[in-house]
Structure formats: C-alpha cells, structure tokens
PDB file of C-alpha atoms in Angstrom:
ATOM      1  CA  MET A   1      76.195 104.563  23.705  1.00 45.00           C
ATOM      2  CA  GLU A   2      75.305 108.274  23.877  1.00 47.00           C
ATOM      3  CA  LYS A   3      75.887 108.223  27.629  1.00 46.00           C
ATOM      4  CA  LEU A   4      79.270 106.613  27.029  1.00 42.00           C
ATOM      5  CA  PHE A   5      80.218 109.395  24.613  1.00 38.00           C
ATOM      6  CA  GLU A   6      78.975 111.998  27.117  1.00 43.00           C
ATOM      7  CA  THR A   7      81.101 110.435  29.855  1.00 45.00           C
ATOM      8  CA  GLU A   8      84.160 110.358  27.611  1.00 40.00           C
ATOM      9  CA  ALA A   9      83.553 113.993  26.638  1.00 42.00           C
ATOM     10  CA  GLU A  10      83.289 115.011  30.292  1.00 45.00           C
ATOM     11  CA  GLU A  11      86.504 113.154  31.128  1.00 44.00           C
ATOM     12  CA  ALA A  12      88.270 114.794  28.185  1.00 44.00           C
ATOM     13  CA  SER A  13      87.027 118.217  29.302  1.00 48.00           C
ATOM     14  CA  SER A  14      88.179 117.537  32.867  1.00 52.00           C
ATOM     15  CA  SER A  15      91.578 116.393  31.603  1.00 57.00           C
ATOM     16  CA  SER A  16      91.855 119.545  29.498  1.00 62.00           C
ATOM     17  CA  GLN A  17      91.022 121.725  32.512  1.00 64.00           C
ATOM     18  CA  ASP A  18      93.619 119.912  34.632  1.00 62.00           C
ATOM     19  CA  HIS A  19      96.204 120.471  31.905  1.00 59.00           C
ATOM     20  CA  LYS A  20      95.410 124.196  31.834  1.00 71.00           C
ATOM     21  CA  ARG A  21      95.742 124.368  35.615  1.00 67.00           C
ATOM     22  CA  TRP A  22      99.145 122.676  35.433  1.00 67.00           C
ATOM     23  CA  ILE A  23     100.329 125.176  32.829  1.00 76.00           C
ATOM     24  CA  GLU A  24      99.113 128.142  34.884  1.00 77.00           C
ATOM     25  CA  PHE A  25     100.504 126.566  38.058  1.00 75.00           C
ATOM     26  CA  ASP A  26     103.958 126.126  36.543  1.00 78.00           C
ATOM     27  CA  THR A  27     103.889 129.651  35.101  1.00 85.00           C
ATOM     28  CA  LEU A  28     103.073 131.165  38.484  1.00 88.00           C
ATOM     29  CA  ARG A  29     105.660 129.022  40.249  1.00 88.00           C
ATOM     30  CA  THR A  30     108.447 130.340  38.010  1.00 91.00           C
ATOM     31  CA  ARG A  31     107.705 133.833  39.378  1.00 94.00           C
ATOM     32  CA  LEU A  32     108.019 132.781  43.017  1.00 96.00           C
ATOM     33  CA  ILE A  33     110.623 134.651  45.105  1.00 97.00           C
ATOM     34  CA  THR A  34     111.651 133.029  48.393  1.00 97.00           C
ATOM     35  CA  LYS A  35     114.044 135.684  49.676  1.00 97.00           C
ATOM     36  CA  ASP A  36     113.532 139.181  51.076  1.00 97.00           C
ATOM     37  CA  ASP A  37     112.398 141.435  48.256  1.00 97.00           C
ATOM     38  CA  PHE A  38     110.822 144.607  49.656  1.00 96.00           C
ATOM     39  CA  ALA A  39     111.710 148.260  50.198  1.00 94.00           C
ATOM     40  CA  TRP A  40     110.498 148.683  53.777  1.00 96.00           C
ATOM     41  CA  LYS A  41     112.433 148.009  56.962  1.00 95.00           C
ATOM     42  CA  LEU A  42     111.367 146.030  59.994  1.00 93.00           C
ATOM     43  CA  PRO A  43     110.472 148.223  62.986  1.00 87.00           C
ATOM     44  CA  LYS A  44     112.534 147.515  66.081  1.00 74.00           C
ATOM     45  CA  THR A  45     109.486 148.073  68.263  1.00 52.00           C
ATOM     46  CA  THR A  46     105.739 148.067  67.792  1.00 47.00           C
ATOM     47  CA  SER A  47     105.271 151.032  70.149  1.00 50.00           C
ATOM     48  CA  ARG A  48     105.226 154.682  69.132  1.00 52.00           C
ATOM     49  CA  GLU A  49     108.662 155.307  70.635  1.00 53.00           C
ATOM     50  CA  LYS A  50     110.220 154.972  67.203  1.00 53.00           C
ATOM     51  CA  ALA A  51     107.499 156.870  65.353  1.00 54.00           C
ATOM     52  CA  GLU A  52     110.018 159.355  63.994  1.00 54.00           C
ATOM     53  CA  GLU A  53     111.695 156.525  62.086  1.00 53.00           C
ATOM     54  CA  LEU A  54     108.558 156.056  60.023  1.00 52.00           C
ATOM     55  CA  GLU A  55     109.012 159.544  58.592  1.00 59.00           C
ATOM     56  CA  GLU A  56     112.657 159.042  57.668  1.00 66.00           C
ATOM     57  CA  VAL A  57     112.441 155.651  55.965  1.00 76.00           C
ATOM     58  CA  GLU A  58     109.627 153.377  54.877  1.00 88.00           C
ATOM     59  CA  MET A  59     108.955 150.957  57.708  1.00 94.00           C
ATOM     60  CA  LEU A  60     106.700 147.939  57.834  1.00 96.00           C
ATOM     61  CA  ARG A  61     103.501 149.255  59.361  1.00 96.00           C
ATOM     62  CA  TYR A  62     100.428 147.697  57.762  1.00 97.00           C
ATOM     63  CA  VAL A  63     100.143 143.915  57.853  1.00 98.00           C
ATOM     64  CA  GLY A  64      97.132 142.168  56.384  1.00 97.00           C
ATOM     65  CA  GLY A  65      95.504 138.861  57.169  1.00 97.00           C
ATOM     66  CA  VAL A  66      93.344 136.884  54.730  1.00 96.00           C
ATOM     67  CA  ASP A  67      91.210 133.786  55.007  1.00 94.00           C
ATOM     68  CA  VAL A  68      88.614 131.880  53.000  1.00 91.00           C
ATOM     69  CA  SER A  69      85.925 129.722  54.610  1.00 86.00           C
ATOM     70  CA  PHE A  70      83.474 127.452  52.839  1.00 83.00           C
ATOM     71  CA  SER A  71      79.881 126.727  53.768  1.00 79.00           C
ATOM     72  CA  LYS A  72      79.298 123.299  55.254  1.00 78.00           C
ATOM     73  CA  GLU A  73      75.855 123.244  53.677  1.00 77.00           C
ATOM     74  CA  ASP A  74      76.977 124.338  50.204  1.00 79.00           C
ATOM     75  CA  PRO A  75      80.687 123.918  49.305  1.00 79.00           C
ATOM     76  CA  THR A  76      80.266 126.232  46.309  1.00 81.00           C
ATOM     77  CA  VAL A  77      79.605 129.179  48.648  1.00 83.00           C
ATOM     78  CA  ALA A  78      82.618 130.825  50.265  1.00 84.00           C
ATOM     79  CA  CYS A  79      83.396 133.819  52.442  1.00 86.00           C
ATOM     80  CA  GLY A  80      86.669 135.647  51.845  1.00 90.00           C
ATOM     81  CA  THR A  81      87.894 138.005  54.557  1.00 92.00           C
ATOM     82  CA  LEU A  82      90.603 140.655  54.692  1.00 94.00           C
ATOM     83  CA  VAL A  83      91.812 142.618  57.704  1.00 95.00           C
ATOM     84  CA  VAL A  84      94.702 145.057  58.001  1.00 96.00           C
ATOM     85  CA  LEU A  85      96.453 145.832  61.286  1.00 96.00           C
ATOM     86  CA  ASP A  86      98.771 148.629  62.302  1.00 96.00           C
ATOM     87  CA  ILE A  87     101.857 146.793  63.524  1.00 95.00           C
ATOM     88  CA  GLN A  88     102.611 149.623  65.976  1.00 93.00           C
ATOM     89  CA  ASN A  89      99.634 148.761  68.174  1.00 95.00           C
ATOM     90  CA  LEU A  90      98.161 145.647  66.512  1.00 95.00           C
ATOM     91  CA  GLN A  91      94.828 147.415  66.050  1.00 94.00           C
ATOM     92  CA  VAL A  92      92.577 146.716  63.071  1.00 93.00           C
ATOM     93  CA  VAL A  93      92.517 149.677  60.668  1.00 93.00           C
ATOM     94  CA  TYR A  94      90.569 148.035  57.851  1.00 93.00           C
ATOM     95  CA  GLU A  95      88.336 145.019  57.332  1.00 90.00           C
ATOM     96  CA  ASP A  96      86.208 143.693  54.506  1.00 89.00           C
ATOM     97  CA  PHE A  97      84.617 140.450  53.397  1.00 87.00           C
ATOM     98  CA  ALA A  98      82.721 139.027  50.457  1.00 85.00           C
ATOM     99  CA  ILE A  99      80.408 136.051  50.185  1.00 84.00           C
ATOM    100  CA  VAL A 100      80.609 134.501  46.740  1.00 84.00           C
ATOM    101  CA  THR A 101      79.588 131.459  44.742  1.00 84.00           C
ATOM    102  CA  ILE A 102      82.535 129.555  43.292  1.00 81.00           C
ATOM    103  CA  ALA A 103      82.310 127.856  39.915  1.00 78.00           C
ATOM    104  CA  VAL A 104      85.806 126.335  40.040  1.00 75.00           C
ATOM    105  CA  PRO A 105      85.526 122.701  41.214  1.00 74.00           C
ATOM    106  CA  TYR A 106      87.582 121.352  44.084  1.00 73.00           C
ATOM    107  CA  VAL A 107      90.692 119.572  42.835  1.00 73.00           C
ATOM    108  CA  PRO A 108      93.179 118.205  45.432  1.00 70.00           C
ATOM    109  CA  GLY A 109      96.415 120.150  45.319  1.00 67.00           C
ATOM    110  CA  PHE A 110      94.853 123.030  43.394  1.00 71.00           C
ATOM    111  CA  LEU A 111      92.769 124.581  46.170  1.00 78.00           C
ATOM    112  CA  ALA A 112      94.423 127.959  45.605  1.00 82.00           C
ATOM    113  CA  PHE A 113      92.715 128.205  42.222  1.00 82.00           C
ATOM    114  CA  ARG A 114      89.407 128.441  44.130  1.00 85.00           C
ATOM    115  CA  GLU A 115      90.529 130.695  46.967  1.00 90.00           C
ATOM    116  CA  ALA A 116      93.090 133.110  45.535  1.00 92.00           C
ATOM    117  CA  PRO A 117      90.684 134.970  43.177  1.00 91.00           C
ATOM    118  CA  ILE A 118      88.361 135.775  46.108  1.00 91.00           C
ATOM    119  CA  LEU A 119      91.185 137.280  48.139  1.00 95.00           C
ATOM    120  CA  LEU A 120      92.669 139.063  45.139  1.00 94.00           C
ATOM    121  CA  GLU A 121      89.314 140.752  44.523  1.00 93.00           C
ATOM    122  CA  LEU A 122      89.230 142.005  48.144  1.00 94.00           C
ATOM    123  CA  LEU A 123      92.697 143.508  47.720  1.00 95.00           C
ATOM    124  CA  GLN A 124      91.762 145.164  44.439  1.00 93.00           C
ATOM    125  CA  ARG A 125      88.581 146.519  45.971  1.00 92.00           C
ATOM    126  CA  MET A 126      90.583 148.020  48.821  1.00 93.00           C
ATOM    127  CA  LYS A 127      92.789 149.898  46.362  1.00 90.00           C
ATOM    128  CA  LYS A 128      89.718 151.628  44.972  1.00 87.00           C
ATOM    129  CA  LYS A 129      88.486 152.757  48.379  1.00 81.00           C
ATOM    130  CA  ASP A 130      89.501 155.660  50.588  1.00 74.00           C
ATOM    131  CA  ALA A 131      91.221 153.047  52.760  1.00 67.00           C
ATOM    132  CA  SER A 132      94.001 152.579  50.212  1.00 80.00           C
ATOM    133  CA  PRO A 133      96.561 154.341  52.508  1.00 88.00           C
ATOM    134  CA  PHE A 134      96.197 151.260  54.727  1.00 94.00           C
ATOM    135  CA  TYR A 135      96.915 148.876  51.861  1.00 96.00           C
ATOM    136  CA  PRO A 136      99.004 146.049  53.369  1.00 97.00           C
ATOM    137  CA  GLN A 137     102.738 145.987  52.803  1.00 98.00           C
ATOM    138  CA  LEU A 138     102.702 142.305  53.718  1.00 98.00           C
ATOM    139  CA  LEU A 139     100.023 139.622  53.936  1.00 98.00           C
ATOM    140  CA  MET A 140      99.664 136.725  56.338  1.00 98.00           C
ATOM    141  CA  VAL A 141      97.634 133.988  54.703  1.00 97.00           C
ATOM    142  CA  ASP A 142      95.602 131.433  56.627  1.00 95.00           C
ATOM    143  CA  GLY A 143      97.134 128.568  54.700  1.00 94.00           C
ATOM    144  CA  ASN A 144     100.511 127.305  53.619  1.00 95.00           C
ATOM    145  CA  GLY A 145     103.241 128.734  51.463  1.00 96.00           C
ATOM    146  CA  ILE A 146     106.005 126.452  50.214  1.00 97.00           C
ATOM    147  CA  LEU A 147     105.160 123.950  52.976  1.00 96.00           C
ATOM    148  CA  HIS A 148     102.891 122.229  50.496  1.00 93.00           C
ATOM    149  CA  PRO A 149     102.948 118.959  48.502  1.00 90.00           C
ATOM    150  CA  ARG A 150     103.590 120.951  45.330  1.00 89.00           C
ATOM    151  CA  GLY A 151     105.774 123.532  47.079  1.00 92.00           C
ATOM    152  CA  PHE A 152     103.311 126.250  46.097  1.00 93.00           C
ATOM    153  CA  GLY A 153     100.400 126.764  48.481  1.00 93.00           C
ATOM    154  CA  LEU A 154      97.810 129.533  48.740  1.00 95.00           C
ATOM    155  CA  ALA A 155     100.271 132.023  50.287  1.00 97.00           C
ATOM    156  CA  CYS A 156     102.589 131.583  47.291  1.00 96.00           C
ATOM    157  CA  HIS A 157      99.765 131.701  44.760  1.00 94.00           C
ATOM    158  CA  LEU A 158      98.221 134.884  46.178  1.00 96.00           C
ATOM    159  CA  GLY A 159     101.594 136.540  46.721  1.00 97.00           C
ATOM    160  CA  VAL A 160     102.606 136.077  43.098  1.00 96.00           C
ATOM    161  CA  LEU A 161      99.226 137.237  41.757  1.00 94.00           C
ATOM    162  CA  ALA A 162      99.065 140.304  44.032  1.00 96.00           C
ATOM    163  CA  ASP A 163     102.828 140.931  43.864  1.00 96.00           C
ATOM    164  CA  LEU A 164     102.903 141.243  47.651  1.00 98.00           C
ATOM    165  CA  PRO A 165     105.203 139.757  50.288  1.00 98.00           C
ATOM    166  CA  THR A 166     103.254 136.912  51.895  1.00 98.00           C
ATOM    167  CA  ILE A 167     103.676 134.484  54.785  1.00 99.00           C
ATOM    168  CA  GLY A 168     101.850 131.180  55.082  1.00 98.00           C
ATOM    169  CA  ILE A 169     100.359 130.428  58.512  1.00 97.00           C
ATOM    170  CA  GLY A 170      99.119 126.852  58.715  1.00 94.00           C
ATOM    171  CA  LYS A 171      97.531 125.013  61.616  1.00 89.00           C
ATOM    172  CA  ASN A 172      97.812 121.654  59.895  1.00 89.00           C
ATOM    173  CA  LEU A 173     100.984 120.036  58.638  1.00 90.00           C
ATOM    174  CA  HIS A 174     101.274 118.843  55.068  1.00 88.00           C
ATOM    175  CA  HIS A 175     103.274 115.613  55.038  1.00 91.00           C
ATOM    176  CA  VAL A 176     106.093 116.386  52.644  1.00 94.00           C
ATOM    177  CA  ASP A 177     109.677 115.175  52.268  1.00 95.00           C
ATOM    178  CA  GLY A 178     109.468 112.906  55.308  1.00 93.00           C
ATOM    179  CA  LEU A 179     107.952 115.565  57.573  1.00 94.00           C
ATOM    180  CA  THR A 180     105.128 114.013  59.594  1.00 93.00           C
ATOM    181  CA  TYR A 181     103.288 114.945  62.783  1.00 89.00           C
ATOM    182  CA  SER A 182     105.161 112.268  64.721  1.00 90.00           C
ATOM    183  CA  ARG A 183     108.513 113.577  63.534  1.00 90.00           C
ATOM    184  CA  VAL A 184     107.613 117.176  64.382  1.00 88.00           C
ATOM    185  CA  ARG A 185     106.405 116.067  67.812  1.00 86.00           C
ATOM    186  CA  GLN A 186     109.740 114.337  68.414  1.00 88.00           C
ATOM    187  CA  LEU A 187     111.554 117.533  67.476  1.00 86.00           C
ATOM    188  CA  LEU A 188     109.389 119.585  69.843  1.00 83.00           C
ATOM    189  CA  GLU A 189     109.984 117.134  72.695  1.00 84.00           C
ATOM    190  CA  ALA A 190     113.741 116.907  72.095  1.00 86.00           C
ATOM    191  CA  LYS A 191     115.782 118.208  75.014  1.00 81.00           C
ATOM    192  CA  GLU A 192     117.835 120.551  72.838  1.00 86.00           C
ATOM    193  CA  ASN A 193     114.610 122.209  71.627  1.00 82.00           C
ATOM    194  CA  SER A 194     112.855 122.428  74.998  1.00 77.00           C
ATOM    195  CA  THR A 195     113.537 126.154  75.419  1.00 80.00           C
ATOM    196  CA  ARG A 196     113.039 127.149  71.796  1.00 84.00           C
ATOM    197  CA  ASP A 197     109.799 128.729  70.659  1.00 84.00           C
ATOM    198  CA  PHE A 198     110.293 127.575  67.089  1.00 88.00           C
ATOM    199  CA  ILE A 199     112.113 124.821  65.209  1.00 91.00           C
ATOM    200  CA  THR A 200     112.966 124.688  61.536  1.00 94.00           C
ATOM    201  CA  LEU A 201     111.317 121.971  59.479  1.00 95.00           C
ATOM    202  CA  THR A 202     113.996 120.256  57.431  1.00 94.00           C
ATOM    203  CA  GLY A 203     112.926 117.414  55.169  1.00 95.00           C
ATOM    204  CA  CYS A 204     114.805 114.210  54.393  1.00 94.00           C
ATOM    205  CA  SER A 205     116.259 115.909  51.324  1.00 95.00           C
ATOM    206  CA  GLY A 206     117.829 118.624  53.492  1.00 95.00           C
ATOM    207  CA  HIS A 207     115.428 121.253  52.152  1.00 96.00           C
ATOM    208  CA  ILE A 208     114.024 123.675  54.756  1.00 96.00           C
ATOM    209  CA  TRP A 209     110.258 123.827  54.266  1.00 97.00           C
ATOM    210  CA  GLY A 210     109.318 126.181  57.087  1.00 97.00           C
ATOM    211  CA  ALA A 211     109.176 126.379  60.854  1.00 96.00           C
ATOM    212  CA  ALA A 212     106.984 125.069  63.654  1.00 93.00           C
ATOM    213  CA  MET A 213     106.299 127.763  66.234  1.00 90.00           C
ATOM    214  CA  ARG A 214     104.665 127.206  69.617  1.00 83.00           C
ATOM    215  CA  SER A 215     103.094 129.756  71.907  1.00 68.00           C
ATOM    216  CA  THR A 216     104.484 128.192  75.104  1.00 65.00           C
ATOM    217  CA  GLN A 217     107.501 125.977  75.762  1.00 64.00           C
ATOM    218  CA  ASP A 218     105.391 122.950  76.727  1.00 63.00           C
ATOM    219  CA  SER A 219     102.955 123.288  73.832  1.00 66.00           C
ATOM    220  CA  LEU A 220     102.837 120.401  71.355  1.00 67.00           C
ATOM    221  CA  LYS A 221     100.355 122.142  69.039  1.00 80.00           C
ATOM    222  CA  PRO A 222     102.467 124.510  66.976  1.00 88.00           C
ATOM    223  CA  MET A 223     101.466 126.603  64.020  1.00 92.00           C
ATOM    224  CA  PHE A 224     103.424 126.155  60.840  1.00 96.00           C
ATOM    225  CA  ILE A 225     105.137 129.132  59.232  1.00 97.00           C
ATOM    226  CA  SER A 226     106.330 128.997  55.661  1.00 98.00           C
ATOM    227  CA  VAL A 227     107.567 131.370  52.999  1.00 98.00           C
ATOM    228  CA  GLY A 228     104.849 132.656  50.722  1.00 98.00           C
ATOM    229  CA  HIS A 229     106.411 135.163  48.333  1.00 98.00           C
ATOM    230  CA  ARG A 230     109.131 137.840  48.557  1.00 98.00           C
ATOM    231  CA  VAL A 231     109.951 137.064  52.205  1.00 98.00           C
ATOM    232  CA  SER A 232     112.650 134.824  53.660  1.00 98.00           C
ATOM    233  CA  LEU A 233     111.810 132.338  56.398  1.00 98.00           C
ATOM    234  CA  TYR A 234     114.042 134.261  58.813  1.00 96.00           C
ATOM    235  CA  THR A 235     112.106 137.488  58.236  1.00 97.00           C
ATOM    236  CA  ALA A 236     108.773 135.660  58.307  1.00 98.00           C
ATOM    237  CA  ILE A 237     109.515 134.270  61.769  1.00 96.00           C
ATOM    238  CA  ILE A 238     110.499 137.710  63.076  1.00 95.00           C
ATOM    239  CA  ILE A 239     107.286 139.302  61.792  1.00 97.00           C
ATOM    240  CA  VAL A 240     105.118 136.496  63.145  1.00 96.00           C
ATOM    241  CA  LYS A 241     106.714 136.836  66.584  1.00 93.00           C
ATOM    242  CA  MET A 242     106.191 140.611  66.473  1.00 94.00           C
ATOM    243  CA  THR A 243     102.477 140.179  65.843  1.00 95.00           C
ATOM    244  CA  CYS A 244     101.718 137.334  68.268  1.00 91.00           C
ATOM    245  CA  LYS A 245      99.662 138.047  71.370  1.00 87.00           C
ATOM    246  CA  TYR A 246      98.204 134.560  71.581  1.00 84.00           C
ATOM    247  CA  ARG A 247      98.816 131.247  69.783  1.00 82.00           C
ATOM    248  CA  VAL A 248      98.437 132.700  66.290  1.00 89.00           C
ATOM    249  CA  PRO A 249      99.552 136.106  64.980  1.00 94.00           C
ATOM    250  CA  GLU A 250      96.965 138.868  65.297  1.00 95.00           C
ATOM    251  CA  PRO A 251      96.292 139.322  61.563  1.00 96.00           C
ATOM    252  CA  ILE A 252      95.216 135.674  61.357  1.00 95.00           C
ATOM    253  CA  ARG A 253      93.379 135.682  64.694  1.00 92.00           C
ATOM    254  CA  GLN A 254      91.436 138.777  63.688  1.00 91.00           C
ATOM    255  CA  VAL A 255      90.599 137.575  60.196  1.00 89.00           C
ATOM    256  CA  GLU A 256      89.234 134.305  61.561  1.00 84.00           C
ATOM    257  CA  GLY A 257      86.923 136.032  64.019  1.00 72.00           C
ATOM    258  CA  ILE A 258      83.719 137.939  63.502  1.00 42.00           C
ATOM    259  CA  PRO A 259      84.421 141.576  62.540  1.00 36.00           C
ATOM    260  CA  ALA A 260      84.578 143.942  65.487  1.00 36.00           C
ATOM    261  CA  GLU A 261      81.370 145.682  64.455  1.00 39.00           C
ATOM    262  CA  ALA A 262      79.437 142.485  65.120  1.00 35.00           C
ATOM    263  CA  SER A 263      81.436 140.973  67.954  1.00 33.00           C
ATOM    264  CA  LYS A 264      78.958 141.537  70.793  1.00 37.00           C
ATOM    265  CA  GLY A 265      76.950 138.426  71.489  1.00 35.00           C
ATOM    266  CA  SER A 266      78.710 136.504  68.746  1.00 36.00           C
ATOM    267  CA  VAL A 267      79.857 133.609  70.920  1.00 30.00           C
ATOM    268  CA  ARG A 268      76.344 132.745  72.003  1.00 29.00           C
ATOM    269  CA  MET A 269      74.973 133.038  68.474  1.00 31.00           C
ATOM    270  CA  ILE A 270      77.666 130.790  67.046  1.00 30.00           C
ATOM    271  CA  GLN A 271      76.860 128.163  69.653  1.00 31.00           C
ATOM    272  CA  LEU A 272      73.174 128.369  68.803  1.00 28.00           C
ATOM    273  CA  HIS A 273      73.740 127.631  65.149  1.00 33.00           C
ATOM    274  CA  GLY A 274      76.593 125.214  65.579  1.00 32.00           C
ATOM    275  CA  SER A 275      78.503 125.667  62.342  1.00 37.00           C
ATOM    276  CA  GLY A 276      80.769 128.577  63.057  1.00 40.00           C
ATOM    277  CA  TRP A 277      81.099 132.140  61.943  1.00 43.00           C
ATOM    278  CA  PHE A 278      80.542 131.301  58.273  1.00 44.00           C
ATOM    279  CA  THR A 279      76.890 130.407  58.986  1.00 46.00           C
ATOM    280  CA  TYR A 280      76.618 133.637  60.938  1.00 49.00           C
ATOM    281  CA  PHE A 281      77.716 135.610  57.880  1.00 52.00           C
ATOM    282  CA  SER A 282      75.369 133.615  55.657  1.00 51.00           C
ATOM    283  CA  LEU A 283      72.481 134.547  57.927  1.00 51.00           C
ATOM    284  CA  LEU A 284      73.536 138.183  57.868  1.00 55.00           C
ATOM    285  CA  GLN A 285      73.557 138.100  54.096  1.00 53.00           C
ATOM    286  CA  HIS A 286      70.090 136.525  54.030  1.00 50.00           C
ATOM    287  CA  ILE A 287      68.670 139.152  56.389  1.00 49.00           C
ATOM    288  CA  TYR A 288      70.233 141.952  54.382  1.00 50.00           C
ATOM    289  CA  PHE A 289      68.736 140.548  51.184  1.00 51.00           C
ATOM    290  CA  GLN A 290      65.287 140.255  52.766  1.00 50.00           C
ATOM    291  CA  LYS A 291      65.431 143.890  53.850  1.00 51.00           C
ATOM    292  CA  HIS A 292      66.976 145.467  50.752  1.00 52.00           C
ATOM    293  CA  LYS A 293      66.085 142.866  48.085  1.00 45.00           C
ATOM    294  CA  THR A 294      69.674 142.876  46.894  1.00 47.00           C
ATOM    295  CA  ALA A 295      72.971 141.425  48.062  1.00 45.00           C
ATOM    296  CA  GLU A 296      74.887 144.409  46.722  1.00 46.00           C
ATOM    297  CA  GLY A 297      76.404 146.528  49.457  1.00 46.00           C
ATOM    298  CA  MET A 298      76.529 143.667  51.953  1.00 47.00           C
ATOM    299  CA  ARG A 299      79.902 144.725  53.264  1.00 48.00           C
ATOM    300  CA  SER A 300      81.515 145.275  56.646  1.00 46.00           C
ATOM    301  CA  GLU A 301      80.618 148.984  56.719  1.00 45.00           C
ATOM    302  CA  ASN A 302      76.898 148.223  57.163  1.00 50.00           C
ATOM    303  CA  ILE A 303      77.242 145.055  59.196  1.00 50.00           C
ATOM    304  CA  ARG A 304      76.121 146.867  62.380  1.00 50.00           C
ATOM    305  CA  GLU A 305      72.681 147.450  60.867  1.00 52.00           C
ATOM    306  CA  VAL A 306      72.308 143.850  59.719  1.00 49.00           C
ATOM    307  CA  HIS A 307      73.675 142.489  62.982  1.00 48.00           C
ATOM    308  CA  SER A 308      71.007 144.465  64.844  1.00 52.00           C
ATOM    309  CA  CYS A 309      68.313 142.888  62.658  1.00 49.00           C
ATOM    310  CA  TYR A 310      69.780 139.476  63.324  1.00 44.00           C
ATOM    311  CA  LYS A 311      69.743 139.944  67.098  1.00 46.00           C
ATOM    312  CA  GLN A 312      66.147 141.098  66.980  1.00 49.00           C
ATOM    313  CA  ALA A 313      65.121 138.161  64.794  1.00 45.00           C
ATOM    314  CA  ARG A 314      66.807 135.608  67.060  1.00 43.00           C
ATOM    315  CA  LYS A 315      65.905 137.464  70.276  1.00 41.00           C
ATOM    316  CA  VAL A 316      69.450 137.081  71.532  1.00 38.00           C
ATOM    317  CA  GLN A 317      70.479 139.630  74.128  1.00 32.00           C
TER     318      GLN A 317
END
C-alpha cells in the first residue's frame, strides 16, 4: 500500500511539473516575434570592401552558433558549445563550452527546457568576459525554430530568453502539418524546383513552417531552416546563404566540430573512441581534473594544455 501511495505521489509530482512547464512554455511563446526586429543592416558583401559601411551604420557582423550534445554513456551529462564568427571573413573570433550535469528530465516536446539554460549561461558568461565586443548580434541554433510540433523549438526558446535574433538550423525534419520526408523529397525532385537551392515548406494548412535548403542542385539531403525569434524566414535564408561554405552554415559547422585549439589529430582520436567529439571533451575534462583536482577553469582557453596531456596519454601522434 505504501508503494502504491509513493507511486501516486510521484505521478502527481510529475503531473505538477508538466503543468508548470506548460505554463512557462505558453508564457514564452506569447513573447515570440517571427518578423525582422533588429537595428543592424545586412552587409551586401562579406569581404572588407564595404568596411567603411560598418562605421556609418550598425551592420550585422558577429554571428554565433550554439549546440548541445549529450553523453551516450550518461544522458544527464551534456556539453554546450558557443562559437562566434566574423561574417566578413567567416573566421572564429570567440569560442567557449561547458560540460554540465542536467537535473531536468527528458520530456518529449520539452527538450528546450534541458538545453536552453546551458546555452543561456554561455551567453551570459561571454558578456562578463573581455570578449563581450564580439557578443553575437544573431544566433544560429543547431535545432529547430517554429518548425516544431509545438511551433516553438530550441531556437525560439533560446531567442526569447536571450532576447536575441535566432535562426533554427535542423538536419532532421519534424513531421508537422502534413510535412513529411517523402513530401519534401517530392518537392526537391519536382522539375520546377530543380534549379532552386531552397524550397519553402508549406503545410496542409497553408502555414509556412520554414525552408529546405540544399548545398547542390542534385542533393536530396537538405538542411531545414526555420524562424527562431526576431528574424523573418526571408532574412534567415539570406543570412544562411551568406555563411555557407559547405552543406551547413559556418557557425553551425564550427560549433559542431572540435575547437580549433584542439583540432590537430582529432579525427584519429575520435575514430579510436568511437562515440564522437562529446567523448573527446569528456576525456579532456577527466584529464584536467586528474591534473588540477578541480573541474573549475576547464574552458576553451586552456584546452591546448589538456589536449597535449591527452595526446601523450593516448600516444597519438
């Protein structure tokens, strides 16, 4: 009987937590802005030819990319990463990451409640550093914006909390409003779309959820762009195209990779351990802790030192 009461109490607590999430979710969603709402202007070129324009009017120059990865061994451990690029040359001007333990349980449809606080902390930490002049004017989020079953993905959630223009960059399609992989594939293969690098994703209701953008005309593996916060889809597509050198825009490509300070030899090490760059960071954190007996200070600025220890320990040249 006691176990029954305990189970009922746990279910009641879970129901209460879900109710609180719904209230917070709805509150945040009412603050969502899906049109252009920023003071800066889009640069006509990413070269330095128009550098004088930057002095006359505020131009979009610093674009951030954020991502959260979870450990395959322990789903309560996550690594949040932030990079900022100069849109003039697409070079990284700032990078940071944090490995944290997450107490918020996984609830389908509410993933942003786990991930957004990690990324928000990285942004707040950046403001306190000397790197604040590079604070992003816009964020690209490795995840979806309004192209989401609830119409409010991680890019929306983070954008509202940080009060920053955000764009959702998804590699997987959420099936919403009749939009499925097969339907998107048909659109990509349609003759009238054969020369287009992107197609708008319009649901059965007539609502435009985002756009599918491909790197080459014959590619059938697009990435999915959607409005996050304070940016229209039209502007989002322009900015994504401006920052693309490969299949995905540079802010996302850079944030998904190992930081530049530790890039040498990374491919071989990742193959050795078989579970991606997250395990690599976990090992770096472990080595740092063994050397300094604390996890404090385990940031990108001292990753060269830890990376050197790692190479020596693994005897990887």
